[in-house]
Amino acid sequence: METSTTSRAESADVIDTDGFVPLRVKQVVQETCDAVSLVFDIPEPSKVRFRYLAGQFITMRVTINGAEHRRCYSMSSSPAVESDLRITVKRDRDGLVSNWINDAVRAGDTLHVSAPEGRFVLAAAEHDIVTFAGGSGITPVFSLVHSTLAATDRRARLFYANRDLDSVIFRKALAELSDTHNGRLEVHHHLDDLDGVVSPQHIADFVGSAPPEDHTNSDYFVCGPAPFMDTVEQVLLDAGIPKQQVHLERFSIAAIPPADAAEPAVTEEVTIQLGRTTVTAPYRAGNTLLQTARLAGLKAPSSCETGSCGTCMAQVVEGSARMVNNDALDDDEVAEGWVVTCQALPTSRTVRVVYE
């Protein structure tokens, strides 16, 4: 099996044309039977580049059997507490890269990593946080909770769903945080083998257990499998939580509808401006604006490709487009024509898109 690891660390201050830096894996920690944490050694020349906010993620580029793959992984470390950068990766039944990381990566290997990104971060307002995590969705949530407790006076609540007790990542660490922060952290573990699959009522009961006045003074963070996130989001909105206080971080790519189920195939061409380059390309029905840019030979920025991070955002300055999923842009940005191109389908005869 050909991989992108090497036995010796490369010059870690070298940034390639795609923005990736080789980083040495300092430590591999077995968190559960199917999840590991990778602790990266960030050398001095790269420390500024790899500063991050709690809740952000890095993109990792690996080569497996001759094919290149890019995946986003949230930091599970807290920038308020730890000097090292740590990601935590759970094995997925169909996850080529996540399984490779769990099986093949060792301390001393070198992986190619891009700078931290993402908008799933604490708001400026001094609100308490209410968090919901399903499975490996705990990774950015744990960073948010740990940072909140360490660097602020805010309180934190966590609803954490797993299939059973043995699959709970950071179980001991969460218990220690709860014990040492004087009642500022409340953790509710939901185990499917005991409680059944998470239902709207489970979420409603957790939300309703807090005083009503807390609802408007809290920010809500949700990360996990798509059905779990959809359930939590709907319950929060039904409970009257303002949409701007609900923050979502998706791990899975939203499905693009097939061409015959999308907008009528009226788009003929798309013009894309990226830096000093402008390209006009014929449009293929069903492709997103990001896919169209790539087919036109442009290296358009992208990362999560789920509509969550905002890395691929661009402004539609002529014509129109609709987004299949958008967890990155606020209403004002959308009103100004900004889209996440990984989730944007053109809806007019011609479209002109300008990247930042």
mmCIF file of C-alpha atoms in Angstrom:
data_model
loop_
_atom_site.group_PDB
_atom_site.id
_atom_site.type_symbol
_atom_site.label_atom_id
_atom_site.label_comp_id
_atom_site.label_asym_id
_atom_site.label_seq_id
_atom_site.Cartn_x
_atom_site.Cartn_y
_atom_site.Cartn_z
ATOM 1 C CA MET A 1 0.000 0.000 0.000
ATOM 2 C CA GLU A 2 1.418 3.361 -1.028
ATOM 3 C CA THR A 3 0.815 6.102 1.520
ATOM 4 C CA SER A 4 1.720 9.735 2.006
ATOM 5 C CA THR A 5 3.600 9.180 5.256
ATOM 6 C CA THR A 6 7.370 9.216 5.438
ATOM 7 C CA SER A 7 9.644 7.939 8.143
ATOM 8 C CA ARG A 8 11.421 11.255 8.491
ATOM 9 C CA ALA A 9 9.872 14.660 8.961
ATOM 10 C CA GLU A 10 10.222 16.985 5.994
ATOM 11 C CA SER A 11 11.131 20.648 6.248
ATOM 12 C CA ALA A 12 7.975 21.745 8.077
ATOM 13 C CA ASP A 13 8.108 25.404 7.080
ATOM 14 C CA VAL A 14 7.719 24.516 3.386
ATOM 15 C CA ILE A 15 4.259 25.326 1.998
ATOM 16 C CA ASP A 16 3.349 23.728 -1.337
ATOM 17 C CA THR A 17 1.277 25.351 -4.070
ATOM 18 C CA ASP A 18 -1.955 23.972 -2.594
ATOM 19 C CA GLY A 19 -1.194 25.411 0.845
ATOM 20 C CA PHE A 20 -0.227 22.155 2.580
ATOM 21 C CA VAL A 21 2.585 21.840 5.122
ATOM 22 C CA PRO A 22 4.270 18.561 6.147
ATOM 23 C CA LEU A 23 3.755 17.998 9.875
ATOM 24 C CA ARG A 24 5.222 15.234 12.020
ATOM 25 C CA VAL A 25 2.864 13.097 14.080
ATOM 26 C CA LYS A 26 4.158 13.483 17.623
ATOM 27 C CA GLN A 27 1.830 10.969 19.272
ATOM 28 C CA VAL A 28 -0.998 8.565 18.422
ATOM 29 C CA VAL A 29 -3.526 8.082 21.235
ATOM 30 C CA GLN A 30 -6.028 5.202 21.159
ATOM 31 C CA GLU A 31 -9.185 6.889 22.487
ATOM 32 C CA THR A 32 -11.581 3.956 21.990
ATOM 33 C CA CYS A 33 -11.429 0.690 20.077
ATOM 34 C CA ASP A 34 -12.413 2.568 16.897
ATOM 35 C CA ALA A 35 -11.048 6.094 17.372
ATOM 36 C CA VAL A 36 -7.550 7.569 17.585
ATOM 37 C CA SER A 37 -6.168 11.020 18.233
ATOM 38 C CA LEU A 38 -3.182 12.337 16.289
ATOM 39 C CA VAL A 39 -1.054 14.928 18.080
ATOM 40 C CA PHE A 40 0.986 17.036 15.669
ATOM 41 C CA ASP A 41 4.369 18.579 16.347
ATOM 42 C CA ILE A 42 4.096 22.170 15.084
ATOM 43 C CA PRO A 43 7.638 23.516 14.562
ATOM 44 C CA GLU A 44 8.412 27.145 15.301
ATOM 45 C CA PRO A 45 8.319 28.374 11.657
ATOM 46 C CA SER A 46 4.731 27.094 11.289
ATOM 47 C CA LYS A 47 3.244 28.071 14.660
ATOM 48 C CA VAL A 48 1.606 31.270 13.420
ATOM 49 C CA ARG A 49 0.133 29.475 10.414
ATOM 50 C CA PHE A 50 -1.418 26.809 12.629
ATOM 51 C CA ARG A 51 -3.012 29.046 15.239
ATOM 52 C CA TYR A 52 -6.679 28.136 15.506
ATOM 53 C CA LEU A 53 -9.936 28.839 17.293
ATOM 54 C CA ALA A 54 -11.845 26.188 19.215
ATOM 55 C CA GLY A 55 -14.212 24.450 16.800
ATOM 56 C CA GLN A 56 -12.093 24.886 13.673
ATOM 57 C CA PHE A 57 -10.680 22.117 11.471
ATOM 58 C CA ILE A 58 -7.684 21.300 9.304
ATOM 59 C CA THR A 59 -7.680 19.633 5.891
ATOM 60 C CA MET A 60 -5.360 16.671 5.484
ATOM 61 C CA ARG A 61 -4.068 15.363 2.147
ATOM 62 C CA VAL A 62 -3.029 11.724 1.911
ATOM 63 C CA THR A 63 -2.206 9.319 -0.895
ATOM 64 C CA ILE A 64 -3.473 5.748 -0.601
ATOM 65 C CA ASN A 65 -2.737 3.185 -3.306
ATOM 66 C CA GLY A 66 -1.706 5.949 -5.694
ATOM 67 C CA ALA A 67 -4.878 8.024 -5.285
ATOM 68 C CA GLU A 68 -4.959 11.393 -3.533
ATOM 69 C CA HIS A 69 -7.625 12.065 -0.918
ATOM 70 C CA ARG A 70 -8.443 15.165 1.104
ATOM 71 C CA ARG A 71 -10.402 15.069 4.346
ATOM 72 C CA CYS A 72 -11.342 17.646 6.974
ATOM 73 C CA TYR A 73 -10.818 16.866 10.656
ATOM 74 C CA SER A 74 -11.770 19.124 13.542
ATOM 75 C CA MET A 75 -9.326 19.894 16.310
ATOM 76 C CA SER A 76 -10.241 18.153 19.544
ATOM 77 C CA SER A 77 -7.547 20.076 21.422
ATOM 78 C CA SER A 78 -8.200 23.428 23.070
ATOM 79 C CA PRO A 79 -6.084 26.417 22.016
ATOM 80 C CA ALA A 80 -6.739 27.918 25.455
ATOM 81 C CA VAL A 81 -5.121 24.953 27.215
ATOM 82 C CA GLU A 82 -2.786 22.964 24.958
ATOM 83 C CA SER A 83 0.224 23.981 22.885
ATOM 84 C CA ASP A 84 -0.069 20.919 20.633
ATOM 85 C CA LEU A 85 -2.664 20.537 17.891
ATOM 86 C CA ARG A 86 -4.739 17.340 18.113
ATOM 87 C CA ILE A 87 -7.352 15.816 15.823
ATOM 88 C CA THR A 88 -9.469 12.781 16.634
ATOM 89 C CA VAL A 89 -10.598 10.375 13.916
ATOM 90 C CA LYS A 90 -13.207 7.670 14.332
ATOM 91 C CA ARG A 91 -13.198 4.590 12.149
ATOM 92 C CA ASP A 92 -16.032 4.560 9.603
ATOM 93 C CA ARG A 93 -17.323 1.382 8.011
ATOM 94 C CA ASP A 94 -17.009 2.883 4.520
ATOM 95 C CA GLY A 95 -14.353 5.488 5.366
ATOM 96 C CA LEU A 96 -11.215 4.811 3.334
ATOM 97 C CA VAL A 97 -9.140 7.583 4.919
ATOM 98 C CA SER A 98 -10.484 7.295 8.467
ATOM 99 C CA ASN A 99 -9.768 3.563 8.474
ATOM 100 C CA TRP A 100 -6.294 4.156 7.039
ATOM 101 C CA ILE A 101 -5.536 6.683 9.778
ATOM 102 C CA ASN A 102 -6.662 4.241 12.470
ATOM 103 C CA ASP A 103 -4.715 1.337 10.960
ATOM 104 C CA ALA A 104 -1.564 2.824 9.445
ATOM 105 C CA VAL A 105 -0.494 6.143 10.967
ATOM 106 C CA ARG A 106 2.234 5.956 13.590
ATOM 107 C CA ALA A 107 4.180 8.437 15.710
ATOM 108 C CA GLY A 108 7.017 9.856 13.628
ATOM 109 C CA ASP A 109 5.085 9.762 10.346
ATOM 110 C CA THR A 110 4.621 12.957 8.343
ATOM 111 C CA LEU A 111 1.240 14.070 7.030
ATOM 112 C CA HIS A 112 0.405 17.007 4.775
ATOM 113 C CA VAL A 113 -1.923 19.462 6.497
ATOM 114 C CA SER A 114 -3.431 22.827 5.534
ATOM 115 C CA ALA A 115 -4.001 25.769 7.865
ATOM 116 C CA PRO A 116 -7.012 25.744 10.228
ATOM 117 C CA GLU A 117 -10.342 27.003 8.910
ATOM 118 C CA GLY A 118 -13.998 27.063 9.849
ATOM 119 C CA ARG A 119 -16.791 29.168 11.338
ATOM 120 C CA PHE A 120 -18.021 26.715 13.970
ATOM 121 C CA VAL A 121 -16.543 28.895 16.706
ATOM 122 C CA LEU A 122 -17.626 30.736 19.844
ATOM 123 C CA ALA A 123 -19.593 33.901 19.224
ATOM 124 C CA ALA A 124 -18.369 37.255 20.476
ATOM 125 C CA ALA A 125 -21.336 37.573 22.842
ATOM 126 C CA GLU A 126 -20.699 36.234 26.340
ATOM 127 C CA HIS A 127 -23.399 33.590 26.008
ATOM 128 C CA ASP A 128 -23.404 30.206 27.712
ATOM 129 C CA ILE A 129 -23.153 27.314 25.259
ATOM 130 C CA VAL A 130 -25.460 24.341 24.765
ATOM 131 C CA THR A 131 -23.867 21.619 22.661
ATOM 132 C CA PHE A 132 -25.094 18.471 20.928
ATOM 133 C CA ALA A 133 -22.713 15.797 19.642
ATOM 134 C CA GLY A 134 -23.314 12.452 17.996
ATOM 135 C CA GLY A 135 -20.423 9.974 17.842
ATOM 136 C CA SER A 136 -17.295 11.581 16.376
ATOM 137 C CA GLY A 137 -19.143 14.902 16.290
ATOM 138 C CA ILE A 138 -17.697 15.349 19.768
ATOM 139 C CA THR A 139 -14.333 16.438 18.312
ATOM 140 C CA PRO A 140 -15.056 20.151 17.687
ATOM 141 C CA VAL A 141 -17.626 20.211 20.496
ATOM 142 C CA PHE A 142 -15.061 18.988 23.029
ATOM 143 C CA SER A 143 -12.701 21.771 21.917
ATOM 144 C CA LEU A 144 -15.489 24.339 22.321
ATOM 145 C CA VAL A 145 -16.513 23.056 25.755
ATOM 146 C CA HIS A 146 -12.940 22.772 27.044
ATOM 147 C CA SER A 147 -12.054 26.273 25.795
ATOM 148 C CA THR A 148 -15.233 27.773 27.236
ATOM 149 C CA LEU A 149 -14.510 26.375 30.678
ATOM 150 C CA ALA A 150 -10.800 27.256 30.611
ATOM 151 C CA ALA A 151 -10.896 30.755 29.162
ATOM 152 C CA THR A 152 -14.283 32.218 30.151
ATOM 153 C CA ASP A 153 -16.824 32.252 32.968
ATOM 154 C CA ARG A 154 -19.541 30.810 30.742
ATOM 155 C CA ARG A 155 -21.448 27.638 31.512
ATOM 156 C CA ALA A 156 -21.680 24.687 29.136
ATOM 157 C CA ARG A 157 -24.206 21.904 28.623
ATOM 158 C CA LEU A 158 -23.605 18.822 26.474
ATOM 159 C CA PHE A 159 -25.997 16.232 25.041
ATOM 160 C CA TYR A 160 -23.739 13.440 23.766
ATOM 161 C CA ALA A 161 -25.180 10.474 21.833
ATOM 162 C CA ASN A 162 -23.339 7.192 21.206
ATOM 163 C CA ARG A 163 -24.317 3.636 20.414
ATOM 164 C CA ASP A 164 -22.947 2.286 23.729
ATOM 165 C CA LEU A 165 -20.676 3.169 26.644
ATOM 166 C CA ASP A 166 -17.525 1.735 25.042
ATOM 167 C CA SER A 167 -17.853 4.067 22.033
ATOM 168 C CA VAL A 168 -17.884 7.291 24.101
ATOM 169 C CA ILE A 169 -14.841 9.328 23.071
ATOM 170 C CA PHE A 170 -13.374 11.537 25.845
ATOM 171 C CA ARG A 171 -15.580 9.918 28.510
ATOM 172 C CA LYS A 172 -12.957 10.268 31.228
ATOM 173 C CA ALA A 173 -11.913 13.777 30.142
ATOM 174 C CA LEU A 174 -15.515 14.987 30.190
ATOM 175 C CA ALA A 175 -16.037 13.578 33.673
ATOM 176 C CA GLU A 176 -12.885 15.326 34.887
ATOM 177 C CA LEU A 177 -13.980 18.648 33.372
ATOM 178 C CA SER A 178 -17.355 18.312 35.040
ATOM 179 C CA ASP A 179 -15.732 17.577 38.406
ATOM 180 C CA THR A 180 -13.187 20.390 38.285
ATOM 181 C CA HIS A 181 -15.289 23.305 37.042
ATOM 182 C CA ASN A 182 -17.679 23.791 39.943
ATOM 183 C CA GLY A 183 -20.916 22.799 38.261
ATOM 184 C CA ARG A 184 -20.321 24.890 35.110
ATOM 185 C CA LEU A 185 -20.499 21.797 32.888
ATOM 186 C CA GLU A 186 -23.526 19.507 32.589
ATOM 187 C CA VAL A 187 -23.057 16.351 30.525
ATOM 188 C CA HIS A 188 -25.964 14.153 29.453
ATOM 189 C CA HIS A 189 -24.929 10.846 27.869
ATOM 190 C CA HIS A 190 -27.454 9.215 25.552
ATOM 191 C CA LEU A 191 -26.668 5.563 24.775
ATOM 192 C CA ASP A 192 -28.629 3.980 21.947
ATOM 193 C CA ASP A 193 -28.362 0.469 23.393
ATOM 194 C CA LEU A 194 -30.134 1.680 26.546
ATOM 195 C CA ASP A 195 -32.226 4.644 25.416
ATOM 196 C CA GLY A 196 -32.986 3.868 21.773
ATOM 197 C CA VAL A 197 -32.103 6.076 18.827
ATOM 198 C CA VAL A 198 -32.183 9.796 19.614
ATOM 199 C CA SER A 199 -35.713 11.128 19.097
ATOM 200 C CA PRO A 200 -37.097 14.674 19.002
ATOM 201 C CA GLN A 201 -38.514 14.065 22.478
ATOM 202 C CA HIS A 202 -35.068 13.229 23.885
ATOM 203 C CA ILE A 203 -33.742 16.526 22.539
ATOM 204 C CA ALA A 204 -36.796 18.486 23.665
ATOM 205 C CA ASP A 205 -36.497 17.092 27.184
ATOM 206 C CA PHE A 206 -32.839 18.144 27.369
ATOM 207 C CA VAL A 207 -33.543 21.632 26.022
ATOM 208 C CA GLY A 208 -36.578 22.019 28.289
ATOM 209 C CA SER A 209 -34.646 21.084 31.403
ATOM 210 C CA ALA A 210 -33.001 24.535 31.357
ATOM 211 C CA PRO A 211 -34.900 27.647 32.514
ATOM 212 C CA PRO A 212 -36.619 29.490 29.606
ATOM 213 C CA GLU A 213 -34.538 32.612 30.218
ATOM 214 C CA ASP A 214 -31.407 30.583 29.448
ATOM 215 C CA HIS A 215 -32.608 29.934 25.891
ATOM 216 C CA THR A 216 -32.077 33.481 24.671
ATOM 217 C CA ASN A 217 -28.762 33.787 26.499
ATOM 218 C CA SER A 218 -27.159 30.691 24.980
ATOM 219 C CA ASP A 219 -25.514 29.712 21.713
ATOM 220 C CA TYR A 220 -26.224 26.216 20.395
ATOM 221 C CA PHE A 221 -23.630 24.052 18.645
ATOM 222 C CA VAL A 222 -24.542 20.832 16.827
ATOM 223 C CA CYS A 223 -22.246 18.252 15.204
ATOM 224 C CA GLY A 224 -22.760 14.619 14.276
ATOM 225 C CA PRO A 225 -24.461 12.370 11.719
ATOM 226 C CA ALA A 226 -26.941 14.106 9.403
ATOM 227 C CA PRO A 227 -30.154 12.564 10.864
ATOM 228 C CA PHE A 228 -29.041 13.499 14.388
ATOM 229 C CA MET A 229 -28.243 17.058 13.341
ATOM 230 C CA ASP A 230 -31.525 17.460 11.477
ATOM 231 C CA THR A 231 -33.454 16.289 14.538
ATOM 232 C CA VAL A 232 -31.631 18.650 16.902
ATOM 233 C CA GLU A 233 -31.942 21.633 14.570
ATOM 234 C CA GLN A 234 -35.668 21.168 14.104
ATOM 235 C CA VAL A 235 -36.327 20.812 17.834
ATOM 236 C CA LEU A 236 -34.301 23.946 18.588
ATOM 237 C CA LEU A 237 -36.128 26.003 15.979
ATOM 238 C CA ASP A 238 -39.504 24.651 17.134
ATOM 239 C CA ALA A 239 -38.573 25.695 20.670
ATOM 240 C CA GLY A 240 -38.154 29.262 19.487
ATOM 241 C CA ILE A 241 -34.357 29.394 19.499
ATOM 242 C CA PRO A 242 -33.310 32.138 17.029
ATOM 243 C CA LYS A 243 -31.693 30.641 13.958
ATOM 244 C CA GLN A 244 -28.639 32.878 14.301
ATOM 245 C CA GLN A 245 -27.887 31.236 17.662
ATOM 246 C CA VAL A 246 -27.846 27.719 16.161
ATOM 247 C CA HIS A 247 -24.469 26.684 14.715
ATOM 248 C CA LEU A 248 -24.072 23.510 12.658
ATOM 249 C CA GLU A 249 -20.952 21.602 11.601
ATOM 250 C CA ARG A 250 -21.611 18.830 9.098
ATOM 251 C CA PHE A 251 -19.224 15.953 8.393
ATOM 252 C CA SER A 252 -21.120 14.432 5.484
ATOM 253 C CA ILE A 253 -21.543 15.929 2.024
ATOM 254 C CA ALA A 254 -25.079 17.014 1.224
ATOM 255 C CA ALA A 255 -26.461 15.102 -1.733
ATOM 256 C CA ILE A 256 -26.753 17.102 -4.951
ATOM 257 C CA PRO A 257 -30.145 16.422 -6.555
ATOM 258 C CA PRO A 258 -29.996 14.733 -9.968
ATOM 259 C CA ALA A 259 -30.392 17.047 -12.913
ATOM 260 C CA ASP A 260 -34.004 16.099 -13.612
ATOM 261 C CA ALA A 261 -34.941 16.850 -9.968
ATOM 262 C CA ALA A 262 -33.098 20.152 -9.773
ATOM 263 C CA GLU A 263 -33.876 23.491 -11.374
ATOM 264 C CA PRO A 264 -34.775 23.351 -15.075
ATOM 265 C CA ALA A 265 -31.587 22.934 -17.085
ATOM 266 C CA VAL A 266 -31.638 26.487 -18.463
ATOM 267 C CA THR A 267 -28.045 27.430 -17.655
ATOM 268 C CA GLU A 268 -25.854 27.573 -20.737
ATOM 269 C CA GLU A 269 -22.571 28.987 -19.485
ATOM 270 C CA VAL A 270 -20.805 30.082 -16.325
ATOM 271 C CA THR A 271 -18.124 32.773 -16.086
ATOM 272 C CA ILE A 272 -15.761 32.403 -13.151
ATOM 273 C CA GLN A 273 -13.259 34.989 -11.942
ATOM 274 C CA LEU A 274 -10.521 33.698 -9.645
ATOM 275 C CA GLY A 275 -7.736 36.170 -8.921
ATOM 276 C CA ARG A 276 -6.477 37.525 -12.243
ATOM 277 C CA THR A 277 -7.970 34.654 -14.239
ATOM 278 C CA THR A 278 -11.438 34.759 -15.820
ATOM 279 C CA VAL A 279 -12.839 31.713 -17.592
ATOM 280 C CA THR A 280 -16.181 31.189 -19.346
ATOM 281 C CA ALA A 281 -17.218 27.540 -19.564
ATOM 282 C CA PRO A 282 -20.279 25.659 -20.826
ATOM 283 C CA TYR A 283 -22.449 24.397 -18.002
ATOM 284 C CA ARG A 284 -23.119 20.702 -17.423
ATOM 285 C CA ALA A 285 -26.537 20.122 -15.856
ATOM 286 C CA GLY A 286 -26.358 19.053 -12.199
ATOM 287 C CA ASN A 287 -22.841 20.343 -11.515
ATOM 288 C CA THR A 288 -22.191 22.761 -8.695
ATOM 289 C CA LEU A 289 -20.347 26.002 -9.307
ATOM 290 C CA LEU A 290 -17.277 24.475 -7.641
ATOM 291 C CA GLN A 291 -17.370 21.466 -9.965
ATOM 292 C CA THR A 292 -17.791 23.822 -12.925
ATOM 293 C CA ALA A 293 -14.727 25.800 -11.844
ATOM 294 C CA ARG A 294 -12.652 22.628 -11.578
ATOM 295 C CA LEU A 295 -13.774 21.402 -15.002
ATOM 296 C CA ALA A 296 -12.701 24.790 -16.365
ATOM 297 C CA GLY A 297 -9.194 24.135 -15.067
ATOM 298 C CA LEU A 298 -9.306 26.501 -12.083
ATOM 299 C CA LYS A 299 -7.871 25.653 -8.660
ATOM 300 C CA ALA A 300 -10.857 27.052 -6.811
ATOM 301 C CA PRO A 301 -10.536 27.085 -3.000
ATOM 302 C CA SER A 302 -12.417 24.376 -1.144
ATOM 303 C CA SER A 303 -12.209 22.294 1.977
ATOM 304 C CA CYS A 304 -15.161 20.589 3.672
ATOM 305 C CA GLU A 305 -17.423 20.440 0.571
ATOM 306 C CA THR A 306 -20.458 20.159 2.858
ATOM 307 C CA GLY A 307 -21.450 23.819 2.896
ATOM 308 C CA SER A 308 -20.168 24.265 6.441
ATOM 309 C CA CYS A 309 -16.785 25.989 6.357
ATOM 310 C CA GLY A 310 -17.145 28.844 3.881
ATOM 311 C CA THR A 311 -13.732 28.211 2.282
ATOM 312 C CA CYS A 312 -15.249 28.002 -1.216
ATOM 313 C CA MET A 313 -17.467 31.072 -0.909
ATOM 314 C CA ALA A 314 -17.807 33.314 -3.927
ATOM 315 C CA GLN A 315 -20.172 36.069 -5.022
ATOM 316 C CA VAL A 316 -22.706 35.654 -7.807
ATOM 317 C CA VAL A 317 -22.527 39.073 -9.486
ATOM 318 C CA GLU A 318 -24.657 38.231 -12.541
ATOM 319 C CA GLY A 319 -27.443 35.679 -12.808
ATOM 320 C CA SER A 320 -28.580 33.487 -9.929
ATOM 321 C CA ALA A 321 -27.863 30.254 -8.047
ATOM 322 C CA ARG A 322 -29.408 28.271 -5.222
ATOM 323 C CA MET A 323 -27.638 26.387 -2.448
ATOM 324 C CA VAL A 324 -28.490 22.782 -1.593
ATOM 325 C CA ASN A 325 -26.999 23.282 1.878
ATOM 326 C CA ASN A 326 -25.634 26.332 3.673
ATOM 327 C CA ASP A 327 -24.298 26.233 7.220
ATOM 328 C CA ALA A 328 -21.618 28.884 6.637
ATOM 329 C CA LEU A 329 -23.173 32.119 5.360
ATOM 330 C CA ASP A 330 -25.558 34.383 7.209
ATOM 331 C CA ASP A 331 -28.688 35.945 5.693
ATOM 332 C CA ASP A 332 -26.969 39.255 4.917
ATOM 333 C CA GLU A 333 -24.201 37.514 2.971
ATOM 334 C CA VAL A 334 -26.711 35.450 1.007
ATOM 335 C CA ALA A 335 -28.690 38.608 0.226
ATOM 336 C CA GLU A 336 -25.505 40.142 -1.227
ATOM 337 C CA GLY A 337 -25.127 37.188 -3.601
ATOM 338 C CA TRP A 338 -22.542 35.148 -1.703
ATOM 339 C CA VAL A 339 -22.763 31.368 -2.057
ATOM 340 C CA VAL A 340 -20.784 28.348 -0.934
ATOM 341 C CA THR A 341 -19.897 27.103 -4.392
ATOM 342 C CA CYS A 342 -19.625 23.454 -3.324
ATOM 343 C CA GLN A 343 -23.392 23.505 -2.725
ATOM 344 C CA ALA A 344 -24.511 26.080 -5.334
ATOM 345 C CA LEU A 345 -26.419 25.186 -8.496
ATOM 346 C CA PRO A 346 -26.898 27.895 -11.155
ATOM 347 C CA THR A 347 -30.520 28.801 -11.955
ATOM 348 C CA SER A 348 -30.249 31.388 -14.758
ATOM 349 C CA ARG A 349 -29.180 31.179 -18.404
ATOM 350 C CA THR A 350 -25.773 32.716 -17.651
ATOM 351 C CA VAL A 351 -24.007 33.135 -14.307
ATOM 352 C CA ARG A 352 -20.939 35.147 -13.328
ATOM 353 C CA VAL A 353 -19.109 34.193 -10.147
ATOM 354 C CA VAL A 354 -16.253 36.058 -8.467
ATOM 355 C CA TYR A 355 -14.085 34.376 -5.820
ATOM 356 C CA GLU A 356 -12.604 36.467 -3.025
#
